[in-house]
PDB file of C-alpha atoms in Angstrom:
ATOM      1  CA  UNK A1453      26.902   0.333 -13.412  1.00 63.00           C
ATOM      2  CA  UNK A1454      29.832   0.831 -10.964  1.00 74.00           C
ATOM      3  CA  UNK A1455      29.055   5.048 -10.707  1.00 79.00           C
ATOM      4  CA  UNK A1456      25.630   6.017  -9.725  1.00 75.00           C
ATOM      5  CA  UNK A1457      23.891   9.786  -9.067  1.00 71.00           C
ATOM      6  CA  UNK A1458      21.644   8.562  -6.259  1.00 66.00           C
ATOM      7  CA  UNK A1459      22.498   6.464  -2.573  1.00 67.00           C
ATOM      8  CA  UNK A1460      23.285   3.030  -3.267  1.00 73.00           C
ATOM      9  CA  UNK A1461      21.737   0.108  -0.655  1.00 69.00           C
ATOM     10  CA  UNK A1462      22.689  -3.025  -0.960  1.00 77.00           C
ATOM     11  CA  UNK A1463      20.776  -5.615   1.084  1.00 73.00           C
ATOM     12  CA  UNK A1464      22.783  -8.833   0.739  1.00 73.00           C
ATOM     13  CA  UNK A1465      22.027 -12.582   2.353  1.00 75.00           C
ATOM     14  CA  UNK A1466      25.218 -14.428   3.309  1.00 72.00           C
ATOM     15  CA  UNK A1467      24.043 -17.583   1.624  1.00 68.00           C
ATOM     16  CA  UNK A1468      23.011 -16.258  -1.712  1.00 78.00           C
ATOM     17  CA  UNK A1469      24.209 -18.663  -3.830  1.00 67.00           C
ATOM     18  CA  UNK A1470      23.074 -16.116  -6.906  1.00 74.00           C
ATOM     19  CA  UNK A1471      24.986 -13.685  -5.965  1.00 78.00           C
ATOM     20  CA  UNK A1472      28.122 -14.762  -3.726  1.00 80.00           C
ATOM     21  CA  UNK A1473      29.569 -12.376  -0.885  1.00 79.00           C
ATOM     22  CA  UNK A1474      32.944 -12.042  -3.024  1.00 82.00           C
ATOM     23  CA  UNK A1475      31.242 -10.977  -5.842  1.00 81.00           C
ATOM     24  CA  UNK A1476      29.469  -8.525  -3.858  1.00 78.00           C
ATOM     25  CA  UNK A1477      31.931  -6.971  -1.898  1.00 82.00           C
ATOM     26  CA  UNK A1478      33.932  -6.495  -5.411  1.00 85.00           C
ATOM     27  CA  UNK A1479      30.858  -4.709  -6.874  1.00 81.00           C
ATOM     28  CA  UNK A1480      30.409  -2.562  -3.817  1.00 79.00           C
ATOM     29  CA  UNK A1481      34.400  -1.669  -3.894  1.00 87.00           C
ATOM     30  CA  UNK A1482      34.522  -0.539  -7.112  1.00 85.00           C
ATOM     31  CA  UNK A1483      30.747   1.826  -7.011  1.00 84.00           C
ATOM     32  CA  UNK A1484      30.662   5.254  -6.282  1.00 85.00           C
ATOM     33  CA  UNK A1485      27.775   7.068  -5.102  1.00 81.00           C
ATOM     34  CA  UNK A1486      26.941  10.116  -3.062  1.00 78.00           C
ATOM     35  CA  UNK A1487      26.354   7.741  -0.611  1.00 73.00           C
ATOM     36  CA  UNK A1488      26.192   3.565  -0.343  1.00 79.00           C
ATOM     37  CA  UNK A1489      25.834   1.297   2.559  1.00 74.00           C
ATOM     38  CA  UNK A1490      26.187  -3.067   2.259  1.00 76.00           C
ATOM     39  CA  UNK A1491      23.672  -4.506   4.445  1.00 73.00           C
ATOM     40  CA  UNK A1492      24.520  -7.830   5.381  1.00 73.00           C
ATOM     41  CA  UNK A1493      21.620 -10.742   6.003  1.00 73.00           C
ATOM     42  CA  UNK A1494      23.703 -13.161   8.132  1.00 69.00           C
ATOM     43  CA  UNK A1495      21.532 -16.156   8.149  1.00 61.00           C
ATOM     44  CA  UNK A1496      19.950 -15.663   4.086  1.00 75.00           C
ATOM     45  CA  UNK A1497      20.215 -16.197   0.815  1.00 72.00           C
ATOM     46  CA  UNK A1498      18.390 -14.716  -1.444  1.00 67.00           C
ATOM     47  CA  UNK A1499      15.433 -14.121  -0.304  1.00 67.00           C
ATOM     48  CA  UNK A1500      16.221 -12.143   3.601  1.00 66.00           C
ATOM     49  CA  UNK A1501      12.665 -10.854   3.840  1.00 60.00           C
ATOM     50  CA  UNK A1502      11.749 -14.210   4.712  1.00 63.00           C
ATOM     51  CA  UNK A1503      14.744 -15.670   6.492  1.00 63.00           C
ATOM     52  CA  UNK A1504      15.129 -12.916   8.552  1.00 61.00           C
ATOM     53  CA  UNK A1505      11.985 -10.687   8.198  1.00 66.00           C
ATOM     54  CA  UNK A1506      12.044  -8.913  11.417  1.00 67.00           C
ATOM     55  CA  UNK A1507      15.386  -6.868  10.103  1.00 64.00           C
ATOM     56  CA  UNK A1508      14.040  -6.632   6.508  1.00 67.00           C
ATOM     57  CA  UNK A1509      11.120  -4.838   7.825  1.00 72.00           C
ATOM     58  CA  UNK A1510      13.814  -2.636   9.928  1.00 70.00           C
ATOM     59  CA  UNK A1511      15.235  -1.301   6.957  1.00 68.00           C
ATOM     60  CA  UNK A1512      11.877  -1.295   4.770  1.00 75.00           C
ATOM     61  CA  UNK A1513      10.870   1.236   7.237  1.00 79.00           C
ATOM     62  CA  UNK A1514      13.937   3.306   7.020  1.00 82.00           C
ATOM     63  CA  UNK A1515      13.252   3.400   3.318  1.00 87.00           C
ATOM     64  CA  UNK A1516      12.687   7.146   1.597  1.00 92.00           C
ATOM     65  CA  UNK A1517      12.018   6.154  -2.131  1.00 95.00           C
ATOM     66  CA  UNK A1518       8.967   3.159  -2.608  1.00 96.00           C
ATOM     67  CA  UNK A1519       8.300   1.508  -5.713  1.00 97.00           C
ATOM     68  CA  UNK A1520       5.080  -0.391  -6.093  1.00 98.00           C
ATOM     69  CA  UNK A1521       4.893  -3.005  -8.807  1.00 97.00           C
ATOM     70  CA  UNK A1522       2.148  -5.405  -9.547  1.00 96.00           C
ATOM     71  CA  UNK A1523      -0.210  -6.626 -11.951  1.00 93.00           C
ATOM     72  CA  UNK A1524      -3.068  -4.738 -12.708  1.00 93.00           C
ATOM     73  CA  UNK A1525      -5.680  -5.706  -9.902  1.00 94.00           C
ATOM     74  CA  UNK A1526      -3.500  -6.068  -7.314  1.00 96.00           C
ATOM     75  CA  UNK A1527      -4.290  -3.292  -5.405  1.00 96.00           C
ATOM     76  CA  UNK A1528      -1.090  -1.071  -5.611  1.00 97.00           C
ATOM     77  CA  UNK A1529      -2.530   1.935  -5.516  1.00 96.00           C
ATOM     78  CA  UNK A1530      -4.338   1.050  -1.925  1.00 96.00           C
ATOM     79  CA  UNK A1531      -1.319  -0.024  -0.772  1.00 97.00           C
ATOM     80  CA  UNK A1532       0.672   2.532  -2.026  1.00 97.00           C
ATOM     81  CA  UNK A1533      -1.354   5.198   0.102  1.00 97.00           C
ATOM     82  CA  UNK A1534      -1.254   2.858   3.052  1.00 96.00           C
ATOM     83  CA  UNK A1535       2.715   2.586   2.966  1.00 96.00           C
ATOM     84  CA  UNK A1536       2.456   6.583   2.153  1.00 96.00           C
ATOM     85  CA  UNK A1537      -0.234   6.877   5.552  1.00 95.00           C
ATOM     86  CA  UNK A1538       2.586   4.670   8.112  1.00 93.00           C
ATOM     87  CA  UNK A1539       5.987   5.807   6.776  1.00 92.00           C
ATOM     88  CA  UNK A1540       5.059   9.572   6.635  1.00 94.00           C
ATOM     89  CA  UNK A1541       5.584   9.114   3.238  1.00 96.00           C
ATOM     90  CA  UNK A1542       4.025  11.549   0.136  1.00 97.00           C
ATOM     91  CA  UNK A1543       2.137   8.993  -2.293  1.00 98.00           C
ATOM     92  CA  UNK A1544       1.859   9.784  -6.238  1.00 97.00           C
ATOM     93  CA  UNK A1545      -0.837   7.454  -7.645  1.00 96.00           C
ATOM     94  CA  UNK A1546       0.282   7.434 -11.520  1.00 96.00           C
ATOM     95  CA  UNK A1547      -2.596   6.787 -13.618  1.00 94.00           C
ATOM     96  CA  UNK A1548      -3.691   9.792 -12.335  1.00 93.00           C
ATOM     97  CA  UNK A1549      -1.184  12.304 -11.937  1.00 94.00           C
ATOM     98  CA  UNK A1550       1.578  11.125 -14.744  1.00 96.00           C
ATOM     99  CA  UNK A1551      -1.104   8.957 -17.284  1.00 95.00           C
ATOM    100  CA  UNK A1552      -4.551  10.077 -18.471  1.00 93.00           C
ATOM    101  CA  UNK A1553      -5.569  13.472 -19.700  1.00 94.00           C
ATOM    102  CA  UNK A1554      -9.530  13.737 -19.367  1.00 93.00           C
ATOM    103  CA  UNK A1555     -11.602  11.747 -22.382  1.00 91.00           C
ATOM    104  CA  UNK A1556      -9.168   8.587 -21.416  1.00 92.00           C
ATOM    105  CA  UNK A1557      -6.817  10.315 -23.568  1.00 94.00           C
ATOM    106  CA  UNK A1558      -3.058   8.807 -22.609  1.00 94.00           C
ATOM    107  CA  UNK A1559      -0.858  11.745 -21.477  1.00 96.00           C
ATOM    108  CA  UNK A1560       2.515  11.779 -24.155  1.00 97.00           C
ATOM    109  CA  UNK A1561       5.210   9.684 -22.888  1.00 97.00           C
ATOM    110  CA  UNK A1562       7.621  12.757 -23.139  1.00 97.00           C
ATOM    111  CA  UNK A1563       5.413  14.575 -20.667  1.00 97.00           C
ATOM    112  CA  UNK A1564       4.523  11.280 -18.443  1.00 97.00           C
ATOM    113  CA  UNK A1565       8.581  10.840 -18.305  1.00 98.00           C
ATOM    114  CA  UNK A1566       9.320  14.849 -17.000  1.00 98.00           C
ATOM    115  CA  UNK A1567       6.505  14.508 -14.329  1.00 97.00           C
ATOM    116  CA  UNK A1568       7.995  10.909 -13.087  1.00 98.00           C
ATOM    117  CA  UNK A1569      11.195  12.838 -13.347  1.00 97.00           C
ATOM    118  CA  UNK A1570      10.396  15.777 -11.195  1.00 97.00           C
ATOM    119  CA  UNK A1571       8.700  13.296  -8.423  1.00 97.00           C
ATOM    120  CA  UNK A1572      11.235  10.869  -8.073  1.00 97.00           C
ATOM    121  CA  UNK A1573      14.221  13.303  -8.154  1.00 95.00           C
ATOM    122  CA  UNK A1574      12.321  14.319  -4.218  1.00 95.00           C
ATOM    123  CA  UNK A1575      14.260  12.593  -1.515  1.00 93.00           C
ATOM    124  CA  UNK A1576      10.840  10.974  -0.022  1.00 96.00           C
ATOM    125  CA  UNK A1577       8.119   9.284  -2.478  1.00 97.00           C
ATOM    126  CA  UNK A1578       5.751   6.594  -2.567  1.00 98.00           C
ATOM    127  CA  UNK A1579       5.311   5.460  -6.593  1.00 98.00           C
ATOM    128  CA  UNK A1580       1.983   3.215  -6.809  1.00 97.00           C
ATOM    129  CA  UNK A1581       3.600   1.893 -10.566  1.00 97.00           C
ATOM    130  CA  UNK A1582       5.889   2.652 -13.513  1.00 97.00           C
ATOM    131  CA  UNK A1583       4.842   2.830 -16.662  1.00 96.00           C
ATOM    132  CA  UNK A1584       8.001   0.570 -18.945  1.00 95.00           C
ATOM    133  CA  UNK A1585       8.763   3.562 -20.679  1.00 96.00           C
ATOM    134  CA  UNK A1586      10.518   5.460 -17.645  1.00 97.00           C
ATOM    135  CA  UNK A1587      10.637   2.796 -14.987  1.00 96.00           C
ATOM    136  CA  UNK A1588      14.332   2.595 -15.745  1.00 94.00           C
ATOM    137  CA  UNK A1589      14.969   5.968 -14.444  1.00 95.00           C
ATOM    138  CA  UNK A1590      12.808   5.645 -11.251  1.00 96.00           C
ATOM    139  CA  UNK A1591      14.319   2.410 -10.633  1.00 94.00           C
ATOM    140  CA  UNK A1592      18.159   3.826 -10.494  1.00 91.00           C
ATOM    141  CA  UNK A1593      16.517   6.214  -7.758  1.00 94.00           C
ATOM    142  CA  UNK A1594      14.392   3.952  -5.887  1.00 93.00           C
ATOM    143  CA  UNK A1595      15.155   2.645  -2.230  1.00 91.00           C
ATOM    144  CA  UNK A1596      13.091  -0.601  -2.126  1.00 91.00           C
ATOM    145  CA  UNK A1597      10.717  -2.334  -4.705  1.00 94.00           C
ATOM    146  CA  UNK A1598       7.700  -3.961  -3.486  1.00 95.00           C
ATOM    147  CA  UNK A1599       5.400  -6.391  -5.426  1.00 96.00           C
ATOM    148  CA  UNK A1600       2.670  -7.493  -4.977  1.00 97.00           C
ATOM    149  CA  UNK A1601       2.919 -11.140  -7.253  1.00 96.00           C
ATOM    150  CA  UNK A1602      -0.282 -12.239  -6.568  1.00 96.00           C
ATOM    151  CA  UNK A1603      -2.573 -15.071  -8.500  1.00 96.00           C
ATOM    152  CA  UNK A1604      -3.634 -14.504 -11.522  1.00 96.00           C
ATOM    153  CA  UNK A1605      -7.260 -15.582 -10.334  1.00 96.00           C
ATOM    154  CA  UNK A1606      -6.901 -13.897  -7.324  1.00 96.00           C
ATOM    155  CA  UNK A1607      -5.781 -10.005  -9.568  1.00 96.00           C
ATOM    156  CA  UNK A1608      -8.596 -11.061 -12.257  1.00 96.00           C
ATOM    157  CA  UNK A1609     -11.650 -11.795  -9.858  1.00 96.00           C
ATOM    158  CA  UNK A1610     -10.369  -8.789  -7.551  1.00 95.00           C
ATOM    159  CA  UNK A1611     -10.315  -6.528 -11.322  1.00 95.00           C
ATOM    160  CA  UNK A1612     -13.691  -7.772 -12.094  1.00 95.00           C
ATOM    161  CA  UNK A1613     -15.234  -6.556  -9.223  1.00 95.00           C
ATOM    162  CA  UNK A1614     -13.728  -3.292  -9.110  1.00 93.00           C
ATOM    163  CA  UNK A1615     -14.497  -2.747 -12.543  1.00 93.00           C
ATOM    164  CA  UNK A1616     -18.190  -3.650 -12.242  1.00 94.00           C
ATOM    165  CA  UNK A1617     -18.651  -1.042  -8.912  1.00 93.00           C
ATOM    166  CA  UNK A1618     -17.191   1.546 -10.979  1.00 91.00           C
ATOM    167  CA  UNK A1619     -19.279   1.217 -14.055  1.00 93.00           C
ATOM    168  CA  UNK A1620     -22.422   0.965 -11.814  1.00 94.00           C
ATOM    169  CA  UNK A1621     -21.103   3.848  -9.804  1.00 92.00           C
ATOM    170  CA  UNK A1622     -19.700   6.395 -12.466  1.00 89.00           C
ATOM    171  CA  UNK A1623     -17.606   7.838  -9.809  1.00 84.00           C
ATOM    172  CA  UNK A1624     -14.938   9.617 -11.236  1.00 84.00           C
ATOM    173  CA  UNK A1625     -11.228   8.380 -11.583  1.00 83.00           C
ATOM    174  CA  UNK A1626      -8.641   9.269 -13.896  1.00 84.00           C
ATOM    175  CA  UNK A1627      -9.317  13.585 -13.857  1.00 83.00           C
ATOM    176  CA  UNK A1628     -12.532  12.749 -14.289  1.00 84.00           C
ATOM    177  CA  UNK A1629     -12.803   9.869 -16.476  1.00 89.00           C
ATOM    178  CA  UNK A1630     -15.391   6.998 -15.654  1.00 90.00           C
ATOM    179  CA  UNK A1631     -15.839   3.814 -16.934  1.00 91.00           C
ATOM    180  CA  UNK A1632     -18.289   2.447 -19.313  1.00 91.00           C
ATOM    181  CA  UNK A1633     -19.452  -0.698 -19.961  1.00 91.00           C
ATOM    182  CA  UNK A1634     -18.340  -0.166 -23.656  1.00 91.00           C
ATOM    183  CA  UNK A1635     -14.899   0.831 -22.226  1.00 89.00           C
ATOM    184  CA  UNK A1636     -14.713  -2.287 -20.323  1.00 90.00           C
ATOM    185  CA  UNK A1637     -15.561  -5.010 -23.517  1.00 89.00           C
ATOM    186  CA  UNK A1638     -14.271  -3.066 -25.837  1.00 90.00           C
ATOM    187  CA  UNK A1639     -10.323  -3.164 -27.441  1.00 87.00           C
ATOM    188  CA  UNK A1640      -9.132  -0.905 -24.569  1.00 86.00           C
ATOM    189  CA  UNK A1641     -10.774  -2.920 -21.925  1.00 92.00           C
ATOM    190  CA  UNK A1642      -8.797  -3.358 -18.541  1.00 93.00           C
ATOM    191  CA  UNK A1643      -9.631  -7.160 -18.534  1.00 94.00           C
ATOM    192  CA  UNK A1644      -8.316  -7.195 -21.831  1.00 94.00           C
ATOM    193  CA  UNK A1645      -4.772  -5.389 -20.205  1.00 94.00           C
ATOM    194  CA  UNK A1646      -4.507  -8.078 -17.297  1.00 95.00           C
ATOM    195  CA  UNK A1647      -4.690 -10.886 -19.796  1.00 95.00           C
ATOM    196  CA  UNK A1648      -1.931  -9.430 -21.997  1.00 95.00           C
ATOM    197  CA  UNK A1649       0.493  -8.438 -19.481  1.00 96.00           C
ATOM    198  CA  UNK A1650       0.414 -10.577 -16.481  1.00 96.00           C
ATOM    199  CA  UNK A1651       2.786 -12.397 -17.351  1.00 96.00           C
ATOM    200  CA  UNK A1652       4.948  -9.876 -18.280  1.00 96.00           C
ATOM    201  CA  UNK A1653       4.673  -7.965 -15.449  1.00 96.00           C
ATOM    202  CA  UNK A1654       5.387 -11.032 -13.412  1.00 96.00           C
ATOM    203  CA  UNK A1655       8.264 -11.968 -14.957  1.00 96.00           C
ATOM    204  CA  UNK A1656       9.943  -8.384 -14.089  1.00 96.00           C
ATOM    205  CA  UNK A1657       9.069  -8.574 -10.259  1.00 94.00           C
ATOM    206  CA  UNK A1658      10.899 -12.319 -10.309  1.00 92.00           C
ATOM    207  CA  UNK A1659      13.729 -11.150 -12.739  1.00 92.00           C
ATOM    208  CA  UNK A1660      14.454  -8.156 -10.439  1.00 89.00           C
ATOM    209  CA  UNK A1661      14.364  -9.868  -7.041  1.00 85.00           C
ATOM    210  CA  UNK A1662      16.839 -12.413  -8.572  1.00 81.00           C
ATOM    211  CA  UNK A1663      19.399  -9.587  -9.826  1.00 80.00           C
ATOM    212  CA  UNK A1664      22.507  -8.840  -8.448  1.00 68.00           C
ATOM    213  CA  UNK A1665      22.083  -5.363  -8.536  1.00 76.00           C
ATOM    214  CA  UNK A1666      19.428  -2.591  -8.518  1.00 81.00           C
ATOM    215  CA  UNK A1667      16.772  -2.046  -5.178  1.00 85.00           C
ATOM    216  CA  UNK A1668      16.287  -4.477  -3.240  1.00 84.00           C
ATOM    217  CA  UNK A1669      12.402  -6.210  -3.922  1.00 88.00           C
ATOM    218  CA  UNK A1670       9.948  -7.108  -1.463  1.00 88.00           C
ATOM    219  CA  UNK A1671       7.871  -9.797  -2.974  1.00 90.00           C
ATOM    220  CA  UNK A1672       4.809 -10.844  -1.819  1.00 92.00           C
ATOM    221  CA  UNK A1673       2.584 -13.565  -2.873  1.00 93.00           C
ATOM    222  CA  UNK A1674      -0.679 -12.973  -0.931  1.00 94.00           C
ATOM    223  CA  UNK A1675      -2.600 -10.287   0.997  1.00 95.00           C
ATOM    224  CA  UNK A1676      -1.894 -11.662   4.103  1.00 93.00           C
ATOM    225  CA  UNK A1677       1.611 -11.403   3.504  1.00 91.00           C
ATOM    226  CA  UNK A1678       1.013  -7.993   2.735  1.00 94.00           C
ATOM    227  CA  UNK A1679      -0.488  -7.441   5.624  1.00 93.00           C
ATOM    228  CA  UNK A1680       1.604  -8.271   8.030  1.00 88.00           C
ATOM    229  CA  UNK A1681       4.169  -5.931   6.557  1.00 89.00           C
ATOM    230  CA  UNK A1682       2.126  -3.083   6.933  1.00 91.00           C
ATOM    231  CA  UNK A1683       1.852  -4.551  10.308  1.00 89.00           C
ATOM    232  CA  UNK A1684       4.954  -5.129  11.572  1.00 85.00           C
ATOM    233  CA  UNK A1685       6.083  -1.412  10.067  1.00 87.00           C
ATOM    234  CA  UNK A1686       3.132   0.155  12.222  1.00 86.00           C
ATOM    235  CA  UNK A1687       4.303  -1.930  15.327  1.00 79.00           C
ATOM    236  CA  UNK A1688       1.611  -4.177  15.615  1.00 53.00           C
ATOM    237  CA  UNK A1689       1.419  -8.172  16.214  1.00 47.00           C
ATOM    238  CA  UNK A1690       0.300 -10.131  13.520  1.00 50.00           C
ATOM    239  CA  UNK A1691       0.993 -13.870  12.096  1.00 47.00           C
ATOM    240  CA  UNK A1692       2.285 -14.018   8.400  1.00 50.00           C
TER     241      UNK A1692
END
């Protein structure tokens, strides 16, 4: 879309072969935003935060509006209060705040999409996911997308755990929901949710970091590369 409602950032390698400089430079003639800024990457293609990471993490850090985006088990919600905890950030976990109702009763999508509304409509926000339904609209406001890609053994075995301490806990999560260990092998099972949609939610973390257009995405493949981020953004020293 060449008019947008929200600032426009465009982080751009000089080498992308997806999405040549000319092309670029057209696109960012022709939009019109409140405000837009083309960041050139002189020594990247597509992928900057890895070419020149040091200046990714520059601008990551200057970044108002954070999208998490993982598979379930990845740990976005951790991470999500982490980025909140360096960048000064406020952090809305959604499963929480926009999804469940107590009971594990699924808040209705109308009412999930005006809360996700009113947050991201702030000028500062840390999102821990998007539900498919309105991630659309948070993405056309959001700053800089990171994912977490990580294995699908790695999300599963991490899952597992988690689940188990929380049945054998019954701490509360959700407004007060716990798990159960009929919850857990029954239709509505979490395990159940990573199988179906990890490689859905995959493919939209790899589809987006390809596009042309739309926030800029951070993808990581391991916890150590997470790591040093989080690092390197609280001015510490650490290998990636």
């Amino acid at each position: 879309a060449a008019e947008q409602q929200i600032p426009v950032h465009i982080f751009h390698g000089r080498y992308d072969y997806n999405a040549p400089t000319s092309l670029v430079e057209d696109y960012y003639a022709r939009l019109r935003a409140p405000r837009k800024s083309l960041v050139y990457f002189e020594h990247s293609g597509h992928n900057p935060w890895q070419t020149e990471n040091e200046l990714f993490i520059d601008h990551v850090r200057q970044a108002r509006r954070v999208l998490f985006h993982g598979v379930t088990g990845a740990g976005k919600s951790t991470a999500a209060v982490r980025l909140g905890a360096v960048l000064g950030l406020p952090v809305t976990l959604v499963d929480e705040e926009f999804g469940w109702l107590p009971g594990w009763v699924p808040r209705p999508e109308a009412e999930q999409t005006a809360l996700a509304d009113s947050v991201t409509a702030g000028e500062a926000w840390v999102l821990d996911s998007a539900y498919g339904f309105y991630r659309p609209m948070v993405m056309k406001r959001t700053d800089v997308v990171i994912a977490l890609d990580y294995s699908r053994a790695r999300t599963f075995t991490r899952l597992v755990r988690r689940t188990i301490r929380r049945v054998v806990g019954q701490g509360e999560m959700c407004n007060g929901n716990r798990e159960s260990w009929r919850r857990v092998l029954g239709e509505e099972s979490i395990l159940r949710w990573h199988a179906a949609t990890f490689d859905r939610k995959r493919a939209w973390a790899r589809e987006r970091e390809a596009a042309a257009e739309g926030a800029p995405v951070l993808r990581l493949s391991t916890p150590r590369q997470w790591e040093w981020v989080l690092a390197r953004l609280e001015g510490r020293r650490q290998a990636p």
